């Protein structure tokens, strides 16, 4: 193939980008999006603060802009994210206990129901594990409602949209380490107990090195019977950037259940990071990292 999306499709994968609704009026941005990608995720527009700014009042306008742009062009859509400790509306930050649990599950139900049939994969829960060596859950208002809040979220999401693949998504889980092993143990437990989970997202916000066991880590999750997806890929600019993009791409292609890669933005100037971590420069020109990724998709 001659584009990321077409080349990934030849390998039975998608290649997506995080999109910001306010950039859909930028013609250079949209030209690249429509040419190169066959999947999108909303960078912020489907988060709790965006979709339920007041309790029980739902706003889907910006999410809809992204979903409609994608679906009218045959792109699939990742949903990000139903529950997260960050980017909660103020009213939810001020709840706790049963009131928060009920509000959170209602949020999952309402948002997943609204988008039912239009979402390929939902990040049902994002970033629920702590960094560091002990493999613990992250402390948050949601965690303080009880350790079973993740089970409840996945069950509610399944009931609301039985066709969507339900993912757990996190960062610093890209190699085999205490945090990724804690996620692994949760997924294994969910499969054993029948909690509905279909996929694990590896954000892959990377610096100047890639863990040597990156592919092995994806594979051990796949061996639990879940899909794996690279969900927020970006890589620090530097001598290794192109090589790391290529290695991540090869790792996904080498794992049968790795179904797609999403980069967290299009041009460096669209990124949340300031170290030029994406595949296109601020002028929309393809970088060496782009060529390395495309070549990796087309190899073999
Ligand atoms: O919407 C307000 C706008 O009204 C206001 O004028 C403006 C002023 O700064 O802020 C806007 O909100 C910003 C929002 O992005 C939308 O642009 C927030 O300040 C800003 O904090 C927020 O950052 C996002 C961040 O998540 C929040 O945690 C980034 O764009 C987004 O790329 C980033 O994405 C996360 C994933 O969801 C989860 N994984 C990590 C990843 C990177 O942090």
mmCIF file of C-alpha atoms and ligand atoms in Angstrom:
data_model
loop_
_atom_site.group_PDB
_atom_site.id
_atom_site.type_symbol
_atom_site.label_atom_id
_atom_site.label_comp_id
_atom_site.label_asym_id
_atom_site.label_seq_id
_atom_site.Cartn_x
_atom_site.Cartn_y
_atom_site.Cartn_z
ATOM 1 C CA UNK A 1 0.000 0.000 0.000
ATOM 2 C CA UNK A 2 0.942 3.643 -0.357
ATOM 3 C CA UNK A 3 -0.777 4.940 2.773
ATOM 4 C CA UNK A 4 -0.733 3.832 6.405
ATOM 5 C CA UNK A 5 -4.377 2.798 6.413
ATOM 6 C CA UNK A 6 -4.285 0.880 3.138
ATOM 7 C CA UNK A 7 -1.056 -0.882 4.080
ATOM 8 C CA UNK A 8 -2.392 -1.852 7.504
ATOM 9 C CA UNK A 9 -5.630 -3.082 5.907
ATOM 10 C CA UNK A 10 -3.624 -5.396 3.646
ATOM 11 C CA UNK A 11 -2.373 -7.002 6.866
ATOM 12 C CA UNK A 12 -5.876 -7.165 8.377
ATOM 13 C CA UNK A 13 -5.221 -4.243 10.732
ATOM 14 C CA UNK A 14 -6.373 -0.666 11.106
ATOM 15 C CA UNK A 15 -4.115 2.378 11.376
ATOM 16 C CA UNK A 16 -5.726 5.251 13.224
ATOM 17 C CA UNK A 17 -5.126 8.729 14.566
ATOM 18 C CA UNK A 18 -6.418 10.696 17.524
ATOM 19 C CA UNK A 19 -8.481 13.596 16.187
ATOM 20 C CA UNK A 20 -9.538 16.893 17.757
ATOM 21 C CA UNK A 21 -12.922 18.157 16.587
ATOM 22 C CA UNK A 22 -11.728 21.754 16.404
ATOM 23 C CA UNK A 23 -9.088 20.772 13.842
ATOM 24 C CA UNK A 24 -11.636 19.362 11.370
ATOM 25 C CA UNK A 25 -11.827 22.821 9.810
ATOM 26 C CA UNK A 26 -8.058 22.726 9.035
ATOM 27 C CA UNK A 27 -7.867 21.554 5.439
ATOM 28 C CA UNK A 28 -4.257 20.362 5.630
ATOM 29 C CA UNK A 29 -5.100 18.285 8.705
ATOM 30 C CA UNK A 30 -8.199 16.780 7.111
ATOM 31 C CA UNK A 31 -6.348 16.030 3.886
ATOM 32 C CA UNK A 32 -3.779 13.962 5.767
ATOM 33 C CA UNK A 33 -6.405 12.314 7.971
ATOM 34 C CA UNK A 34 -8.542 11.251 5.033
ATOM 35 C CA UNK A 35 -5.600 10.084 2.930
ATOM 36 C CA UNK A 36 -3.621 8.120 5.517
ATOM 37 C CA UNK A 37 -5.887 6.748 8.229
ATOM 38 C CA UNK A 38 -8.761 4.259 8.383
ATOM 39 C CA UNK A 39 -9.580 4.639 12.070
ATOM 40 C CA UNK A 40 -9.984 7.547 14.468
ATOM 41 C CA UNK A 41 -10.311 8.172 18.177
ATOM 42 C CA UNK A 42 -11.478 11.400 19.784
ATOM 43 C CA UNK A 43 -8.560 12.978 21.650
ATOM 44 C CA UNK A 44 -10.835 14.582 24.282
ATOM 45 C CA UNK A 45 -14.402 14.784 22.989
ATOM 46 C CA UNK A 46 -15.821 11.540 24.411
ATOM 47 C CA UNK A 47 -14.379 11.933 27.904
ATOM 48 C CA UNK A 48 -16.644 12.367 30.931
ATOM 49 C CA UNK A 49 -16.163 16.143 31.261
ATOM 50 C CA UNK A 50 -17.004 16.592 27.574
ATOM 51 C CA UNK A 51 -20.022 14.280 27.406
ATOM 52 C CA UNK A 52 -21.747 14.905 30.761
ATOM 53 C CA UNK A 53 -20.796 18.434 31.856
ATOM 54 C CA UNK A 54 -23.724 18.536 34.260
ATOM 55 C CA UNK A 55 -25.060 15.421 35.910
ATOM 56 C CA UNK A 56 -27.620 13.816 33.634
ATOM 57 C CA UNK A 57 -27.080 16.388 30.848
ATOM 58 C CA UNK A 58 -25.293 14.771 27.915
ATOM 59 C CA UNK A 59 -23.517 16.640 25.103
ATOM 60 C CA UNK A 60 -22.346 14.680 22.109
ATOM 61 C CA UNK A 61 -21.876 17.415 19.499
ATOM 62 C CA UNK A 62 -18.089 17.329 19.258
ATOM 63 C CA UNK A 63 -17.946 13.556 19.540
ATOM 64 C CA UNK A 64 -20.531 13.316 16.793
ATOM 65 C CA UNK A 65 -18.466 15.573 14.527
ATOM 66 C CA UNK A 66 -15.576 13.134 14.744
ATOM 67 C CA UNK A 67 -17.718 9.993 14.472
ATOM 68 C CA UNK A 68 -19.652 11.350 11.487
ATOM 69 C CA UNK A 69 -16.479 12.455 9.688
ATOM 70 C CA UNK A 70 -14.965 9.018 10.192
ATOM 71 C CA UNK A 71 -17.959 6.842 9.402
ATOM 72 C CA UNK A 72 -18.913 8.781 6.268
ATOM 73 C CA UNK A 73 -15.424 7.932 4.977
ATOM 74 C CA UNK A 74 -15.477 4.282 6.006
ATOM 75 C CA UNK A 75 -13.133 4.683 8.965
ATOM 76 C CA UNK A 76 -13.720 2.764 12.181
ATOM 77 C CA UNK A 77 -13.952 4.566 15.515
ATOM 78 C CA UNK A 78 -12.314 3.827 18.853
ATOM 79 C CA UNK A 79 -14.203 5.200 21.836
ATOM 80 C CA UNK A 80 -12.074 6.955 24.468
ATOM 81 C CA UNK A 81 -12.887 6.786 27.327
ATOM 82 C CA UNK A 82 -15.897 5.910 29.476
ATOM 83 C CA UNK A 83 -14.269 6.087 32.936
ATOM 84 C CA UNK A 84 -10.990 7.700 33.985
ATOM 85 C CA UNK A 85 -9.723 9.425 37.109
ATOM 86 C CA UNK A 86 -8.817 12.505 35.038
ATOM 87 C CA UNK A 87 -10.998 14.845 32.977
ATOM 88 C CA UNK A 88 -14.024 14.224 35.141
ATOM 89 C CA UNK A 89 -16.608 16.998 35.325
ATOM 90 C CA UNK A 90 -16.507 18.991 38.547
ATOM 91 C CA UNK A 91 -19.772 17.522 39.787
ATOM 92 C CA UNK A 92 -18.353 13.983 39.584
ATOM 93 C CA UNK A 93 -15.122 15.013 41.306
ATOM 94 C CA UNK A 94 -17.293 16.086 44.211
ATOM 95 C CA UNK A 95 -19.141 12.757 44.526
ATOM 96 C CA UNK A 96 -18.081 9.640 46.403
ATOM 97 C CA UNK A 97 -19.376 6.296 47.535
ATOM 98 C CA UNK A 98 -22.650 4.967 46.208
ATOM 99 C CA UNK A 99 -23.612 8.243 44.584
ATOM 100 C CA UNK A 100 -20.407 8.264 42.524
ATOM 101 C CA UNK A 101 -20.707 4.570 41.659
ATOM 102 C CA UNK A 102 -24.264 5.070 40.418
ATOM 103 C CA UNK A 103 -23.291 8.175 38.465
ATOM 104 C CA UNK A 104 -20.330 6.408 36.893
ATOM 105 C CA UNK A 105 -22.318 3.365 35.804
ATOM 106 C CA UNK A 106 -25.095 5.587 34.505
ATOM 107 C CA UNK A 107 -22.462 7.475 32.503
ATOM 108 C CA UNK A 108 -21.135 4.253 30.979
ATOM 109 C CA UNK A 109 -24.643 3.126 30.101
ATOM 110 C CA UNK A 110 -25.741 6.413 28.569
ATOM 111 C CA UNK A 111 -22.631 7.110 26.497
ATOM 112 C CA UNK A 112 -22.168 3.540 25.268
ATOM 113 C CA UNK A 113 -25.899 3.358 24.439
ATOM 114 C CA UNK A 114 -25.793 6.638 22.530
ATOM 115 C CA UNK A 115 -22.955 5.390 20.325
ATOM 116 C CA UNK A 116 -24.209 1.777 20.129
ATOM 117 C CA UNK A 117 -23.330 0.160 16.818
ATOM 118 C CA UNK A 118 -20.839 2.854 15.815
ATOM 119 C CA UNK A 119 -17.819 2.052 18.008
ATOM 120 C CA UNK A 120 -15.273 -0.622 17.062
ATOM 121 C CA UNK A 121 -13.620 -0.673 20.505
ATOM 122 C CA UNK A 122 -14.317 1.244 23.697
ATOM 123 C CA UNK A 123 -11.685 2.154 26.254
ATOM 124 C CA UNK A 124 -14.137 1.311 29.030
ATOM 125 C CA UNK A 125 -11.632 2.092 31.778
ATOM 126 C CA UNK A 126 -8.453 4.118 31.370
ATOM 127 C CA UNK A 127 -5.349 4.194 33.580
ATOM 128 C CA UNK A 128 -6.669 2.466 36.713
ATOM 129 C CA UNK A 129 -3.312 1.101 37.866
ATOM 130 C CA UNK A 130 -0.583 2.929 39.765
ATOM 131 C CA UNK A 131 2.913 3.494 38.445
ATOM 132 C CA UNK A 132 5.824 1.967 40.286
ATOM 133 C CA UNK A 133 6.673 -1.440 41.545
ATOM 134 C CA UNK A 134 3.792 -2.688 43.617
ATOM 135 C CA UNK A 135 1.160 -3.385 40.958
ATOM 136 C CA UNK A 136 -1.560 -1.655 42.964
ATOM 137 C CA UNK A 137 -4.654 0.041 41.705
ATOM 138 C CA UNK A 138 -4.311 3.800 41.366
ATOM 139 C CA UNK A 139 -6.021 5.681 44.165
ATOM 140 C CA UNK A 140 -8.952 7.685 42.783
ATOM 141 C CA UNK A 141 -12.484 8.596 43.670
ATOM 142 C CA UNK A 142 -13.631 5.698 41.453
ATOM 143 C CA UNK A 143 -11.297 3.198 43.136
ATOM 144 C CA UNK A 144 -12.573 4.326 46.528
ATOM 145 C CA UNK A 145 -16.095 3.191 45.529
ATOM 146 C CA UNK A 146 -14.786 -0.385 45.730
ATOM 147 C CA UNK A 147 -12.340 -2.599 43.861
ATOM 148 C CA UNK A 148 -15.159 -4.005 41.721
ATOM 149 C CA UNK A 149 -15.788 -0.689 39.947
ATOM 150 C CA UNK A 150 -13.972 -1.929 36.833
ATOM 151 C CA UNK A 151 -16.052 -5.127 36.709
ATOM 152 C CA UNK A 152 -19.222 -3.044 36.987
ATOM 153 C CA UNK A 153 -18.094 -0.688 34.214
ATOM 154 C CA UNK A 154 -17.367 -3.520 31.785
ATOM 155 C CA UNK A 155 -20.675 -5.248 32.534
ATOM 156 C CA UNK A 156 -22.587 -2.002 31.965
ATOM 157 C CA UNK A 157 -20.726 -1.319 28.721
ATOM 158 C CA UNK A 158 -21.479 -4.810 27.405
ATOM 159 C CA UNK A 159 -25.173 -4.422 28.180
ATOM 160 C CA UNK A 160 -25.265 -1.000 26.494
ATOM 161 C CA UNK A 161 -23.370 -1.919 23.307
ATOM 162 C CA UNK A 162 -23.017 -5.671 22.822
ATOM 163 C CA UNK A 163 -21.232 -5.170 19.488
ATOM 164 C CA UNK A 164 -18.357 -3.032 20.702
ATOM 165 C CA UNK A 165 -15.080 -4.583 21.774
ATOM 166 C CA UNK A 166 -14.451 -3.606 25.373
ATOM 167 C CA UNK A 167 -10.887 -2.600 26.243
ATOM 168 C CA UNK A 168 -8.843 -1.745 29.295
ATOM 169 C CA UNK A 169 -6.281 0.961 28.344
ATOM 170 C CA UNK A 170 -3.109 2.124 30.139
ATOM 171 C CA UNK A 171 0.408 3.585 29.784
ATOM 172 C CA UNK A 172 3.785 2.384 31.072
ATOM 173 C CA UNK A 173 2.483 -1.104 30.364
ATOM 174 C CA UNK A 174 4.534 -1.419 27.181
ATOM 175 C CA UNK A 175 7.085 -3.895 28.540
ATOM 176 C CA UNK A 176 6.861 -6.655 31.123
ATOM 177 C CA UNK A 177 6.908 -4.804 34.430
ATOM 178 C CA UNK A 178 4.990 -4.656 37.708
ATOM 179 C CA UNK A 179 2.270 -2.425 36.278
ATOM 180 C CA UNK A 180 1.674 -4.450 33.113
ATOM 181 C CA UNK A 181 1.721 -7.650 35.162
ATOM 182 C CA UNK A 182 -0.952 -6.229 37.454
ATOM 183 C CA UNK A 183 -3.099 -5.474 34.389
ATOM 184 C CA UNK A 184 -2.357 -8.954 33.064
ATOM 185 C CA UNK A 185 -3.537 -10.497 36.331
ATOM 186 C CA UNK A 186 -6.744 -8.445 36.210
ATOM 187 C CA UNK A 187 -7.476 -9.564 32.642
ATOM 188 C CA UNK A 188 -6.783 -13.191 33.538
ATOM 189 C CA UNK A 189 -9.122 -12.879 36.519
ATOM 190 C CA UNK A 190 -11.821 -11.232 34.363
ATOM 191 C CA UNK A 191 -11.617 -14.069 31.841
ATOM 192 C CA UNK A 192 -11.831 -16.640 34.659
ATOM 193 C CA UNK A 193 -14.858 -14.965 36.246
ATOM 194 C CA UNK A 194 -16.687 -14.053 33.039
ATOM 195 C CA UNK A 195 -16.314 -10.284 33.335
ATOM 196 C CA UNK A 196 -16.700 -9.127 29.721
ATOM 197 C CA UNK A 197 -13.363 -7.863 28.385
ATOM 198 C CA UNK A 198 -12.250 -8.165 24.756
ATOM 199 C CA UNK A 199 -9.094 -6.125 24.407
ATOM 200 C CA UNK A 200 -6.231 -4.361 26.107
ATOM 201 C CA UNK A 201 -4.917 -1.022 24.868
ATOM 202 C CA UNK A 202 -1.217 -0.233 25.187
ATOM 203 C CA UNK A 203 -0.901 3.531 24.952
ATOM 204 C CA UNK A 204 2.791 3.414 24.002
ATOM 205 C CA UNK A 205 3.739 6.989 24.804
ATOM 206 C CA UNK A 206 7.410 6.295 24.240
ATOM 207 C CA UNK A 207 10.691 8.064 24.847
ATOM 208 C CA UNK A 208 13.973 7.321 23.105
ATOM 209 C CA UNK A 209 13.990 3.562 23.741
ATOM 210 C CA UNK A 210 11.545 0.674 23.302
ATOM 211 C CA UNK A 211 11.380 -2.079 25.929
ATOM 212 C CA UNK A 212 13.109 -5.154 24.514
ATOM 213 C CA UNK A 213 10.165 -7.301 25.582
ATOM 214 C CA UNK A 214 7.531 -5.098 23.903
ATOM 215 C CA UNK A 215 6.352 -7.845 21.530
ATOM 216 C CA UNK A 216 6.542 -10.528 24.216
ATOM 217 C CA UNK A 217 4.354 -8.387 26.451
ATOM 218 C CA UNK A 218 1.716 -7.998 23.723
ATOM 219 C CA UNK A 219 1.882 -11.729 23.110
ATOM 220 C CA UNK A 220 1.325 -12.726 26.737
ATOM 221 C CA UNK A 221 -1.883 -10.669 26.808
ATOM 222 C CA UNK A 222 -2.993 -12.102 23.457
ATOM 223 C CA UNK A 223 -2.431 -15.561 24.898
ATOM 224 C CA UNK A 224 -5.112 -14.781 27.504
ATOM 225 C CA UNK A 225 -7.605 -14.621 24.638
ATOM 226 C CA UNK A 226 -7.972 -10.857 24.307
ATOM 227 C CA UNK A 227 -7.142 -8.592 21.391
ATOM 228 C CA UNK A 228 -4.319 -6.159 21.870
ATOM 229 C CA UNK A 229 -4.237 -2.705 20.312
ATOM 230 C CA UNK A 230 -1.597 0.045 20.261
ATOM 231 C CA UNK A 231 -3.797 2.959 21.233
ATOM 232 C CA UNK A 232 -1.893 6.249 21.703
ATOM 233 C CA UNK A 233 1.449 5.792 19.994
ATOM 234 C CA UNK A 234 3.904 8.685 19.983
ATOM 235 C CA UNK A 235 7.708 8.577 20.236
ATOM 236 C CA UNK A 236 10.237 11.219 21.279
ATOM 237 C CA UNK A 237 12.009 12.884 18.360
ATOM 238 C CA UNK A 238 15.625 11.791 18.119
ATOM 239 C CA UNK A 239 17.934 9.326 16.469
ATOM 240 C CA UNK A 240 15.696 6.369 17.376
ATOM 241 C CA UNK A 241 12.289 7.758 16.479
ATOM 242 C CA UNK A 242 11.893 6.083 13.101
ATOM 243 C CA UNK A 243 13.358 2.806 14.356
ATOM 244 C CA UNK A 244 10.984 2.711 17.317
ATOM 245 C CA UNK A 245 7.935 3.376 15.140
ATOM 246 C CA UNK A 246 9.049 0.568 12.835
ATOM 247 C CA UNK A 247 9.693 -1.816 15.734
ATOM 248 C CA UNK A 248 6.285 -1.140 17.279
ATOM 249 C CA UNK A 249 4.650 -1.743 13.893
ATOM 250 C CA UNK A 250 6.546 -4.997 13.369
ATOM 251 C CA UNK A 251 5.605 -6.150 16.870
ATOM 252 C CA UNK A 252 1.931 -5.610 16.208
ATOM 253 C CA UNK A 253 2.115 -7.413 12.875
ATOM 254 C CA UNK A 254 3.909 -10.325 14.565
ATOM 255 C CA UNK A 255 1.112 -10.820 17.110
ATOM 256 C CA UNK A 256 -1.942 -12.309 15.423
ATOM 257 C CA UNK A 257 -4.359 -10.744 17.899
ATOM 258 C CA UNK A 258 -2.835 -7.238 17.570
ATOM 259 C CA UNK A 259 -5.582 -5.675 15.482
ATOM 260 C CA UNK A 260 -4.484 -2.086 15.056
ATOM 261 C CA UNK A 261 -2.302 0.901 15.819
ATOM 262 C CA UNK A 262 -3.446 4.416 16.663
ATOM 263 C CA UNK A 263 -1.061 7.384 16.770
ATOM 264 C CA UNK A 264 -1.912 10.154 19.238
ATOM 265 C CA UNK A 265 -2.259 12.967 16.706
ATOM 266 C CA UNK A 266 -1.293 13.695 13.124
ATOM 267 C CA UNK A 267 1.283 16.530 12.901
ATOM 268 C CA UNK A 268 3.863 17.353 15.575
ATOM 269 C CA UNK A 269 2.029 20.626 16.063
ATOM 270 C CA UNK A 270 -1.152 18.712 16.969
ATOM 271 C CA UNK A 271 0.534 16.751 19.771
ATOM 272 C CA UNK A 272 0.016 17.078 23.518
ATOM 273 C CA UNK A 273 3.820 16.653 23.766
ATOM 274 C CA UNK A 274 6.478 19.203 22.874
ATOM 275 C CA UNK A 275 9.077 16.729 21.569
ATOM 276 C CA UNK A 276 7.785 16.338 18.015
ATOM 277 C CA UNK A 277 6.631 12.757 18.543
ATOM 278 C CA UNK A 278 4.384 12.180 15.512
ATOM 279 C CA UNK A 279 4.650 11.036 11.881
ATOM 280 C CA UNK A 280 4.119 14.404 10.132
ATOM 281 C CA UNK A 281 5.904 17.669 10.848
ATOM 282 C CA UNK A 282 4.131 20.938 11.520
ATOM 283 C CA UNK A 283 3.942 21.593 7.766
ATOM 284 C CA UNK A 284 2.196 18.292 7.173
ATOM 285 C CA UNK A 285 5.283 16.754 5.564
ATOM 286 C CA UNK A 286 5.975 13.052 6.052
ATOM 287 C CA UNK A 287 8.881 12.461 8.454
ATOM 288 C CA UNK A 288 11.412 9.586 8.366
ATOM 289 C CA UNK A 289 9.255 7.983 11.086
ATOM 290 C CA UNK A 290 6.380 7.935 8.602
ATOM 291 C CA UNK A 291 8.422 6.183 5.937
ATOM 292 C CA UNK A 292 9.770 3.663 8.452
ATOM 293 C CA UNK A 293 6.246 2.884 9.633
ATOM 294 C CA UNK A 294 4.873 2.527 6.111
ATOM 295 C CA UNK A 295 7.784 0.303 5.093
ATOM 296 C CA UNK A 296 7.243 -1.881 8.175
ATOM 297 C CA UNK A 297 3.549 -2.243 7.313
ATOM 298 C CA UNK A 298 4.438 -3.262 3.754
ATOM 299 C CA UNK A 299 7.259 -5.674 4.636
ATOM 300 C CA UNK A 300 6.864 -9.421 4.398
HETATM 301 O O1 LIG B 1 -11.399 22.420 26.701
HETATM 302 C C1 LIG B 1 -10.576 23.385 27.330
HETATM 303 C C2 LIG B 1 -10.780 24.716 26.693
HETATM 304 O O2 LIG B 1 -12.096 25.126 26.915
HETATM 305 C C3 LIG B 1 -9.771 25.712 27.297
HETATM 306 O O3 LIG B 1 -9.878 26.923 26.609
HETATM 307 C C4 LIG B 1 -8.357 25.191 27.161
HETATM 308 C C5 LIG B 1 -7.335 26.093 27.811
HETATM 309 O O4 LIG B 1 -6.163 25.388 28.124
HETATM 310 O O5 LIG B 1 -8.275 23.956 27.781
HETATM 311 C C6 LIG B 1 -9.126 22.985 27.176
HETATM 312 O O6 LIG B 1 -8.983 21.762 27.798
HETATM 313 C C7 LIG B 1 -7.780 21.063 27.492
HETATM 314 C C8 LIG B 1 -8.130 19.792 26.766
HETATM 315 O O7 LIG B 1 -6.967 19.016 26.584
HETATM 316 C C9 LIG B 1 -8.751 20.049 25.401
HETATM 317 O O8 LIG B 1 -7.848 20.735 24.573
HETATM 318 C C10 LIG B 1 -7.087 20.772 28.800
HETATM 319 O O9 LIG B 1 -6.627 21.972 29.391
HETATM 320 C C11 LIG B 1 -5.933 19.831 28.559
HETATM 321 O O10 LIG B 1 -5.428 19.396 29.836
HETATM 322 C C12 LIG B 1 -6.383 18.615 27.792
HETATM 323 O O11 LIG B 1 -5.259 17.794 27.594
HETATM 324 C C13 LIG B 1 -5.545 16.484 27.157
HETATM 325 C C14 LIG B 1 -5.121 15.480 28.215
HETATM 326 O O12 LIG B 1 -5.357 14.168 27.739
HETATM 327 C C15 LIG B 1 -5.876 15.668 29.516
HETATM 328 O O13 LIG B 1 -5.474 14.758 30.470
HETATM 329 C C16 LIG B 1 -4.789 16.242 25.872
HETATM 330 O O14 LIG B 1 -5.324 17.082 24.844
HETATM 331 C C17 LIG B 1 -4.910 14.773 25.440
HETATM 332 O O15 LIG B 1 -4.028 14.523 24.392
HETATM 333 C C18 LIG B 1 -4.544 13.886 26.614
HETATM 334 O O16 LIG B 1 -4.751 12.556 26.214
HETATM 335 C C19 LIG B 1 -4.397 11.540 27.158
HETATM 336 C C20 LIG B 1 -5.341 10.370 26.958
HETATM 337 O O17 LIG B 1 -6.678 10.819 27.056
HETATM 338 C C21 LIG B 1 -5.079 9.263 27.964
HETATM 339 N N1 LIG B 1 -3.682 8.857 27.926
HETATM 340 C C22 LIG B 1 -2.704 9.942 28.055
HETATM 341 C C23 LIG B 1 -2.958 11.017 27.006
HETATM 342 C C24 LIG B 1 -1.897 12.090 27.065
HETATM 343 O O18 LIG B 1 -1.941 12.791 28.269
#
